[in-house]
Every structure is written in structure tokens, then in C-alpha cells.
Amino acid sequence: MSMFQRVISRYTQRLQSHPLSTLMVTNGALAVISDALAQQISKTPNPAPPEKDGFINTEAATSQNEYNFARTARLSFYGFATAPLFNAWYTFLDKRFPMPTGQTTTVGKYGLKNPAVRALIKRVATDQILFAPFAIALFFVSISLLEGASMEGIKTKFEKAYVPGLLGNYQLWPLAQLVNFFYVPLSLRVPFSSTVGIFWNSYLSWLNSKNPVAHSRMIQREAASEEPL
């Protein structure tokens, strides 16, 4: 057995014995990768130093490309905390729209009369129509609150980021969820979504960081904590 197979075997065993805690840790860890990727992509090569009181502020220019560990911690906590919610949602879909055993999702001559095809479409449609808009709203509200944003800041973020986030969701997740709901066992659906979500969460993290209003209080608070007493 190769090293990779041993790791997968140990992870599967852990998932069976401690499902929720394993999913939470997995989701939190993958969120770290997502935000690290987002910060790397959004780095500005040789950023122009901004001016402060008529002088070049080289310290501010340098900080633009410094790694934001607090931001990664917030996203990781969000991923850790929301894993049970996503697992409960996938469990609900599995029970509400059971996939008939011995069926195939190949449309064939039966078309949409195929019970497996209908169940699969119902799962994806319910997920994307009901849960996706809620999940994206939950992301922006949760991260904004962790950033210390005011209600005005949250409102501004919604106005700028929610619709682009929702439209981006519909370009990726319907196809990803078709694969997830049909081929992936229920116990692995959250890890599968989180793995696909490495790039998706990178996009959301980047979209979230574009709004300076919601960040203002957190930035001021972090700056104040660094001032010498």
C-alpha cells in the first residue's frame, strides 16, 4: 500500500469514527489553502507607494503585499464552523430525493422519466435555487462580522459583492454538484465540495477583500493594537 493510499485509508477511518469533527477540521484546513491562494493571486507586483501628508508612504506600500494571517484565520474559522451545516444540508437532500438503487443517470430513451435522472436534477435544482443564495449571503455576513464590520459596512459589501458572487456560483457549482450528488458518497460530499471550493473560496475571499468599507473598523483595531503602549 502506497503512502497516499495509507493516508486516504486513515482519513476514511477517522471520517467514519468522528464524522463531524473530521469534516470541520478538513473544511478549516482547505479554507486556509483557499485564502493563501487568493492572497498570492491578488498580490500587486511592485505596488506604487501611496502618499501620506505629501510624502511617499513606503511602509504602506510594503504592507499591501504582506501576508494577512488574520484574514486567513477568519476564513478558516468560517470553514470550520459551517461544515456541520453543509453536511446536514447534503444529508437532507439525500433523504428528500433518494437515488433509486440499480438505476443509471444516463438519459437514454427514457429521458427525464428515468427516476435517477429526476432525483439528481431535483437535488441540484434545490441546492442551487434555495441553498446557494443563502450560503453566499452567510459567507459575506459571517466574514464581515468577524472583521468587525458595521451594519453599513455589511450593506455596502452586499451591494458590491453579493450579485457577482451569486453569478459566479452558477458558473461553477451546478456541474460540480451533479458530480458530487451522483458519484460521491454522502460522507465525502463536504470534503469534495471543499476541495472544489479551494478555487471558489479563493474567488469569494478576493471578492470580499475588494470592499474597504467593511474592513475599516478591523484595520483600525489591528493598527491600534500594534501601537506601543
Coordinates of C-alpha atoms in Angstrom, one line a residue, residues 150-159:
S150 CA -20.8 47.8 11.0
M151 CA -24.2 47.3 9.5
E152 CA -23.4 49.9 7.0
G153 CA -20.3 48.0 6.0
I154 CA -22.2 44.8 5.6
K155 CA -24.8 46.6 3.5
T156 CA -22.1 48.1 1.3
K157 CA -20.4 44.7 0.8
F158 CA -23.7 43.2 -0.2
E159 CA -24.3 45.9 -2.8

